[in-house]
Amino acid sequence: MEMILKKEYLDLVLVPFGLIIILSYHLFLLYRILYFPYHTIIGFMNIDKSIWVERIMQAKKDELGCALTVLSSSISASTFMASIALTLSSLIGAWIGSSPVNMTVFTGHFVYGDISSITMVIKYTSLLVCFLVGFCCFVQSTRCFLHANYLITTPGNDIPPEMVTRAVLRGGNFWSLGLRTLYLALDLLLWLFGPIPMFINSVFMVVCLYYLDTNSVVQPLYHRTFEAEQVVKRMRGVLPDPLTFRCN
């Protein structure tokens, strides 16, 4: 009885702490993206995309082949990841509903943690919800890139570049959010083997993500040129508001 209580308490302590570590890191990352975009890879890429859209909208309509190829590749990647997320969600749903025996696979003696039926339902449900959220994010990413494709190929020169920039940035942000849900799903998958592997993976994942999300590249010259162009346009009244690089 004492061993069972210890296992239950282990799940109640390590699992929330692991999730808090991941949530705290992503709140810190969001703050850096919003206020110090050059210090993060996501913020740096958002500025690159804004410059890319600005230059593409200045090109002629018969010179948009490369831009459409880039958007088509982004759409294909988002569609592929959405298919993977939906497939994994279907497998987990079939695993849960096929037979009660499947629910007892991860309740052996090698799992040091709470193995009650309620806890197992929470584990599988959390994993299923995580994959479904990832599927929705990748679908929204595909929608935004398709919208940008339509805007770029619209005849005439009256399409504001800010509309295309907003669509491209939102597509990229939904893509990043979908990847983060898959990272979280990996963490929840290890929870099936006990709270200790889940907590260790949470700490290791945050360390790796901090290394991958931190930008060490100095602000390139074309970024400074782009900022100078925005200042000139605001002085001329072309842009009423400064073009920010916030993640919408």
mmCIF file of C-alpha atoms in Angstrom:
data_model
loop_
_atom_site.group_PDB
_atom_site.id
_atom_site.type_symbol
_atom_site.label_atom_id
_atom_site.label_comp_id
_atom_site.label_asym_id
_atom_site.label_seq_id
_atom_site.Cartn_x
_atom_site.Cartn_y
_atom_site.Cartn_z
ATOM 1 C CA MET A 1 0.000 0.000 0.000
ATOM 2 C CA GLU A 2 2.831 2.364 0.815
ATOM 3 C CA MET A 3 4.513 1.637 -2.529
ATOM 4 C CA ILE A 4 1.266 2.399 -4.386
ATOM 5 C CA LEU A 5 0.922 5.721 -2.612
ATOM 6 C CA LYS A 6 4.488 6.607 -3.474
ATOM 7 C CA LYS A 7 3.867 5.852 -7.138
ATOM 8 C CA GLU A 8 0.714 7.952 -7.173
ATOM 9 C CA TYR A 9 2.472 10.866 -5.524
ATOM 10 C CA LEU A 10 5.270 10.565 -8.064
ATOM 11 C CA ASP A 11 2.818 11.155 -10.908
ATOM 12 C CA LEU A 12 1.197 14.048 -9.056
ATOM 13 C CA VAL A 13 4.552 15.772 -8.569
ATOM 14 C CA LEU A 14 6.753 15.051 -11.596
ATOM 15 C CA VAL A 15 4.138 15.318 -14.371
ATOM 16 C CA PRO A 16 2.875 18.818 -13.401
ATOM 17 C CA PHE A 17 6.442 20.010 -12.871
ATOM 18 C CA GLY A 18 7.447 18.727 -16.307
ATOM 19 C CA LEU A 19 4.504 20.460 -17.968
ATOM 20 C CA ILE A 20 5.201 23.681 -16.040
ATOM 21 C CA ILE A 21 8.818 23.635 -17.254
ATOM 22 C CA ILE A 22 7.702 23.315 -20.887
ATOM 23 C CA LEU A 23 4.967 25.955 -20.521
ATOM 24 C CA SER A 24 7.309 28.392 -18.778
ATOM 25 C CA TYR A 25 9.926 28.035 -21.498
ATOM 26 C CA HIS A 26 7.409 28.700 -24.263
ATOM 27 C CA LEU A 27 6.051 31.760 -22.460
ATOM 28 C CA PHE A 28 9.641 32.998 -22.225
ATOM 29 C CA LEU A 29 10.135 32.214 -25.922
ATOM 30 C CA LEU A 30 6.947 34.094 -26.841
ATOM 31 C CA TYR A 31 8.149 37.141 -24.903
ATOM 32 C CA ARG A 32 11.470 37.102 -26.765
ATOM 33 C CA ILE A 33 9.737 36.686 -30.132
ATOM 34 C CA LEU A 34 7.470 39.671 -29.479
ATOM 35 C CA TYR A 35 10.034 42.073 -28.031
ATOM 36 C CA PHE A 36 13.450 40.720 -29.129
ATOM 37 C CA PRO A 37 12.784 38.991 -32.464
ATOM 38 C CA TYR A 38 16.427 39.058 -33.575
ATOM 39 C CA HIS A 39 17.378 36.876 -30.602
ATOM 40 C CA THR A 40 15.146 33.994 -31.702
ATOM 41 C CA ILE A 41 15.082 31.867 -34.823
ATOM 42 C CA ILE A 42 11.307 32.241 -35.196
ATOM 43 C CA GLY A 43 11.458 36.039 -34.957
ATOM 44 C CA PHE A 44 14.417 36.175 -37.326
ATOM 45 C CA MET A 45 12.570 34.014 -39.854
ATOM 46 C CA ASN A 46 9.446 36.176 -39.547
ATOM 47 C CA ILE A 47 11.486 39.235 -40.472
ATOM 48 C CA ASP A 48 13.009 37.301 -43.381
ATOM 49 C CA LYS A 49 9.512 36.410 -44.582
ATOM 50 C CA SER A 50 8.394 40.036 -44.326
ATOM 51 C CA ILE A 51 11.349 41.122 -46.454
ATOM 52 C CA TRP A 52 10.674 38.301 -48.912
ATOM 53 C CA VAL A 53 7.051 39.377 -49.350
ATOM 54 C CA GLU A 54 8.092 43.014 -49.770
ATOM 55 C CA ARG A 55 10.514 42.128 -52.562
ATOM 56 C CA ILE A 56 8.102 39.676 -54.210
ATOM 57 C CA MET A 57 5.312 42.240 -54.353
ATOM 58 C CA GLN A 58 7.676 44.617 -56.169
ATOM 59 C CA ALA A 59 8.386 42.058 -58.904
ATOM 60 C CA LYS A 60 6.437 41.656 -62.109
ATOM 61 C CA LYS A 61 3.653 39.120 -62.377
ATOM 62 C CA ASP A 62 5.607 37.014 -64.860
ATOM 63 C CA GLU A 63 8.495 36.769 -62.346
ATOM 64 C CA LEU A 64 6.522 35.099 -59.555
ATOM 65 C CA GLY A 65 7.410 31.512 -60.432
ATOM 66 C CA CYS A 66 9.931 31.126 -57.605
ATOM 67 C CA ALA A 67 7.540 32.661 -55.064
ATOM 68 C CA LEU A 68 4.747 30.269 -56.047
ATOM 69 C CA THR A 69 7.175 27.355 -55.811
ATOM 70 C CA VAL A 70 8.111 28.379 -52.262
ATOM 71 C CA LEU A 71 4.464 28.639 -51.229
ATOM 72 C CA SER A 72 3.646 25.311 -52.889
ATOM 73 C CA SER A 73 6.455 23.642 -50.944
ATOM 74 C CA SER A 74 5.139 25.142 -47.708
ATOM 75 C CA ILE A 75 1.627 23.937 -48.507
ATOM 76 C CA SER A 76 2.898 20.431 -49.266
ATOM 77 C CA ALA A 77 4.882 20.304 -46.013
ATOM 78 C CA SER A 78 1.897 21.482 -43.949
ATOM 79 C CA THR A 79 -0.413 18.993 -45.653
ATOM 80 C CA PHE A 80 2.047 16.157 -45.027
ATOM 81 C CA MET A 81 2.377 16.996 -41.326
ATOM 82 C CA ALA A 82 -1.415 17.321 -41.000
ATOM 83 C CA SER A 83 -1.771 13.844 -42.512
ATOM 84 C CA ILE A 84 0.741 12.436 -40.028
ATOM 85 C CA ALA A 85 -1.006 14.065 -37.063
ATOM 86 C CA LEU A 86 -4.408 12.808 -38.208
ATOM 87 C CA THR A 87 -3.059 9.291 -38.789
ATOM 88 C CA LEU A 88 -1.528 9.147 -35.320
ATOM 89 C CA SER A 89 -4.771 10.448 -33.816
ATOM 90 C CA SER A 90 -6.718 7.714 -35.608
ATOM 91 C CA LEU A 91 -4.310 5.038 -34.405
ATOM 92 C CA ILE A 92 -4.564 6.197 -30.809
ATOM 93 C CA GLY A 93 -8.361 6.360 -31.025
ATOM 94 C CA ALA A 94 -8.494 2.856 -32.485
ATOM 95 C CA TRP A 95 -6.046 1.655 -29.823
ATOM 96 C CA ILE A 96 -8.249 3.008 -27.050
ATOM 97 C CA GLY A 97 -11.577 1.810 -28.440
ATOM 98 C CA SER A 98 -10.596 -1.580 -29.866
ATOM 99 C CA SER A 99 -10.212 -3.581 -26.668
ATOM 100 C CA PRO A 100 -9.792 -2.993 -22.944
ATOM 101 C CA VAL A 101 -6.754 -5.268 -23.089
ATOM 102 C CA ASN A 102 -4.798 -2.573 -24.921
ATOM 103 C CA MET A 103 -5.267 -0.248 -21.968
ATOM 104 C CA THR A 104 -3.273 -2.644 -19.785
ATOM 105 C CA VAL A 105 -0.155 -2.788 -21.997
ATOM 106 C CA PHE A 106 1.561 0.043 -20.120
ATOM 107 C CA THR A 107 0.457 -1.107 -16.658
ATOM 108 C CA GLY A 108 3.180 -3.674 -16.075
ATOM 109 C CA HIS A 109 5.762 -3.747 -13.335
ATOM 110 C CA PHE A 110 8.287 -1.904 -15.535
ATOM 111 C CA VAL A 111 6.148 1.265 -15.280
ATOM 112 C CA TYR A 112 7.040 3.004 -12.026
ATOM 113 C CA GLY A 113 4.084 5.303 -11.501
ATOM 114 C CA ASP A 114 0.339 5.449 -11.216
ATOM 115 C CA ILE A 115 -1.173 2.675 -13.345
ATOM 116 C CA SER A 116 -4.807 3.097 -12.377
ATOM 117 C CA SER A 117 -7.471 3.044 -15.082
ATOM 118 C CA ILE A 118 -8.305 6.732 -14.618
ATOM 119 C CA THR A 119 -4.677 7.758 -15.050
ATOM 120 C CA MET A 120 -4.328 5.630 -18.175
ATOM 121 C CA VAL A 121 -7.431 7.252 -19.690
ATOM 122 C CA ILE A 122 -5.954 10.682 -18.950
ATOM 123 C CA LYS A 123 -2.675 9.686 -20.619
ATOM 124 C CA TYR A 124 -4.273 8.418 -23.810
ATOM 125 C CA THR A 125 -6.765 11.277 -23.990
ATOM 126 C CA SER A 126 -4.054 13.909 -23.527
ATOM 127 C CA LEU A 127 -1.983 12.326 -26.264
ATOM 128 C CA LEU A 128 -5.001 12.174 -28.590
ATOM 129 C CA VAL A 129 -5.918 15.821 -27.947
ATOM 130 C CA CYS A 130 -2.325 16.878 -28.560
ATOM 131 C CA PHE A 131 -2.258 15.234 -31.994
ATOM 132 C CA LEU A 132 -5.647 16.709 -32.887
ATOM 133 C CA VAL A 133 -4.467 20.210 -31.969
ATOM 134 C CA GLY A 134 -1.386 19.653 -34.108
ATOM 135 C CA PHE A 135 -3.612 18.579 -37.013
ATOM 136 C CA CYS A 136 -5.696 21.753 -36.674
ATOM 137 C CA CYS A 137 -2.563 23.926 -36.606
ATOM 138 C CA PHE A 138 -1.141 22.357 -39.770
ATOM 139 C CA VAL A 139 -4.504 22.714 -41.537
ATOM 140 C CA GLN A 140 -4.628 26.402 -40.610
ATOM 141 C CA SER A 141 -1.061 26.772 -41.843
ATOM 142 C CA THR A 142 -2.096 25.317 -45.206
ATOM 143 C CA ARG A 143 -5.071 27.691 -45.353
ATOM 144 C CA CYS A 144 -2.904 30.756 -44.726
ATOM 145 C CA PHE A 145 -0.336 29.781 -47.348
ATOM 146 C CA LEU A 146 -3.122 29.160 -49.873
ATOM 147 C CA HIS A 147 -4.552 32.586 -49.112
ATOM 148 C CA ALA A 148 -1.125 34.151 -49.664
ATOM 149 C CA ASN A 149 -0.885 32.282 -52.963
ATOM 150 C CA TYR A 150 -4.169 33.778 -54.141
ATOM 151 C CA LEU A 151 -3.153 37.275 -53.064
ATOM 152 C CA ILE A 152 0.207 37.145 -54.852
ATOM 153 C CA THR A 153 -1.315 35.896 -58.114
ATOM 154 C CA THR A 154 -4.188 38.401 -58.119
ATOM 155 C CA PRO A 155 -4.020 40.557 -61.291
ATOM 156 C CA GLY A 156 -3.228 44.215 -60.711
ATOM 157 C CA ASN A 157 -1.012 46.068 -58.293
ATOM 158 C CA ASP A 158 -3.610 47.112 -55.717
ATOM 159 C CA ILE A 159 -3.012 44.252 -53.247
ATOM 160 C CA PRO A 160 -1.372 45.676 -50.083
ATOM 161 C CA PRO A 161 1.861 43.852 -49.234
ATOM 162 C CA GLU A 162 0.791 43.886 -45.574
ATOM 163 C CA MET A 163 -2.050 41.474 -46.361
ATOM 164 C CA VAL A 164 0.325 38.996 -47.969
ATOM 165 C CA THR A 165 2.812 39.438 -45.134
ATOM 166 C CA ARG A 166 0.108 38.736 -42.569
ATOM 167 C CA ALA A 167 -0.972 35.563 -44.353
ATOM 168 C CA VAL A 168 2.593 34.259 -44.737
ATOM 169 C CA LEU A 169 3.496 35.027 -41.114
ATOM 170 C CA ARG A 170 0.353 33.379 -39.813
ATOM 171 C CA GLY A 171 1.049 30.303 -41.904
ATOM 172 C CA GLY A 172 4.560 30.094 -40.509
ATOM 173 C CA ASN A 173 3.356 30.639 -36.947
ATOM 174 C CA PHE A 174 0.722 27.916 -37.235
ATOM 175 C CA TRP A 175 3.438 25.639 -38.610
ATOM 176 C CA SER A 176 5.669 26.359 -35.606
ATOM 177 C CA LEU A 177 2.768 25.835 -33.206
ATOM 178 C CA GLY A 178 1.961 22.504 -34.844
ATOM 179 C CA LEU A 179 5.553 21.357 -34.402
ATOM 180 C CA ARG A 180 5.426 22.359 -30.729
ATOM 181 C CA THR A 181 2.346 20.199 -30.225
ATOM 182 C CA LEU A 182 4.236 17.240 -31.688
ATOM 183 C CA TYR A 183 7.095 17.924 -29.272
ATOM 184 C CA LEU A 184 4.594 17.924 -26.419
ATOM 185 C CA ALA A 185 3.071 14.714 -27.758
ATOM 186 C CA LEU A 186 6.492 13.075 -27.505
ATOM 187 C CA ASP A 187 6.632 14.140 -23.873
ATOM 188 C CA LEU A 188 3.175 12.712 -23.192
ATOM 189 C CA LEU A 189 4.105 9.515 -25.023
ATOM 190 C CA LEU A 190 6.970 8.950 -22.606
ATOM 191 C CA TRP A 191 4.518 9.472 -19.750
ATOM 192 C CA LEU A 192 3.071 6.073 -20.701
ATOM 193 C CA PHE A 193 6.332 4.577 -19.424
ATOM 194 C CA GLY A 194 6.100 6.471 -16.148
ATOM 195 C CA PRO A 195 6.488 9.995 -14.770
ATOM 196 C CA ILE A 196 10.273 9.762 -14.427
ATOM 197 C CA PRO A 197 10.993 9.401 -18.202
ATOM 198 C CA MET A 198 8.459 12.152 -18.866
ATOM 199 C CA PHE A 199 10.113 14.581 -16.455
ATOM 200 C CA ILE A 200 13.620 13.822 -17.723
ATOM 201 C CA ASN A 201 12.475 14.308 -21.296
ATOM 202 C CA SER A 202 10.839 17.638 -20.373
ATOM 203 C CA VAL A 203 14.097 19.003 -19.003
ATOM 204 C CA PHE A 204 16.127 17.633 -21.909
ATOM 205 C CA MET A 205 13.618 18.986 -24.451
ATOM 206 C CA VAL A 206 13.708 22.495 -22.983
ATOM 207 C CA VAL A 207 17.515 22.522 -23.111
ATOM 208 C CA CYS A 208 17.513 21.380 -26.745
ATOM 209 C CA LEU A 209 14.769 23.796 -27.767
ATOM 210 C CA TYR A 210 16.565 26.707 -26.142
ATOM 211 C CA TYR A 211 19.648 25.876 -28.171
ATOM 212 C CA LEU A 212 17.610 25.509 -31.386
ATOM 213 C CA ASP A 213 15.445 28.603 -30.822
ATOM 214 C CA THR A 214 18.285 30.983 -29.980
ATOM 215 C CA ASN A 215 19.634 33.037 -32.858
ATOM 216 C CA SER A 216 23.335 33.873 -32.857
ATOM 217 C CA VAL A 217 23.445 35.437 -36.337
ATOM 218 C CA VAL A 218 24.162 39.141 -36.447
ATOM 219 C CA GLN A 219 21.495 41.315 -38.056
ATOM 220 C CA PRO A 220 22.307 41.108 -41.795
ATOM 221 C CA LEU A 221 22.593 44.110 -44.071
ATOM 222 C CA TYR A 222 19.364 43.433 -45.972
ATOM 223 C CA HIS A 223 17.442 43.572 -42.674
ATOM 224 C CA ARG A 224 18.800 47.057 -42.023
ATOM 225 C CA THR A 225 17.997 48.093 -45.578
ATOM 226 C CA PHE A 226 14.453 46.825 -45.137
ATOM 227 C CA GLU A 227 14.042 48.782 -41.897
ATOM 228 C CA ALA A 228 15.340 51.936 -43.610
ATOM 229 C CA GLU A 229 12.831 51.437 -46.439
ATOM 230 C CA GLN A 230 9.994 51.212 -43.918
ATOM 231 C CA VAL A 231 11.122 54.430 -42.241
ATOM 232 C CA VAL A 232 11.198 56.256 -45.590
ATOM 233 C CA LYS A 233 7.747 54.968 -46.504
ATOM 234 C CA ARG A 234 6.326 56.115 -43.179
ATOM 235 C CA MET A 235 7.833 59.556 -43.696
ATOM 236 C CA ARG A 236 6.214 59.725 -47.127
ATOM 237 C CA GLY A 237 2.878 58.579 -45.752
ATOM 238 C CA VAL A 238 2.854 55.289 -47.642
ATOM 239 C CA LEU A 239 2.732 53.300 -44.410
ATOM 240 C CA PRO A 240 0.545 54.933 -41.752
ATOM 241 C CA ASP A 241 1.810 52.627 -39.005
ATOM 242 C CA PRO A 242 5.204 51.034 -38.451
ATOM 243 C CA LEU A 243 5.510 47.509 -39.770
ATOM 244 C CA THR A 244 5.997 45.317 -36.720
ATOM 245 C CA PHE A 245 7.283 41.779 -36.664
ATOM 246 C CA ARG A 246 4.968 40.410 -34.041
ATOM 247 C CA CYS A 247 3.611 36.893 -34.369
ATOM 248 C CA ASN A 248 -0.065 37.171 -35.209
#
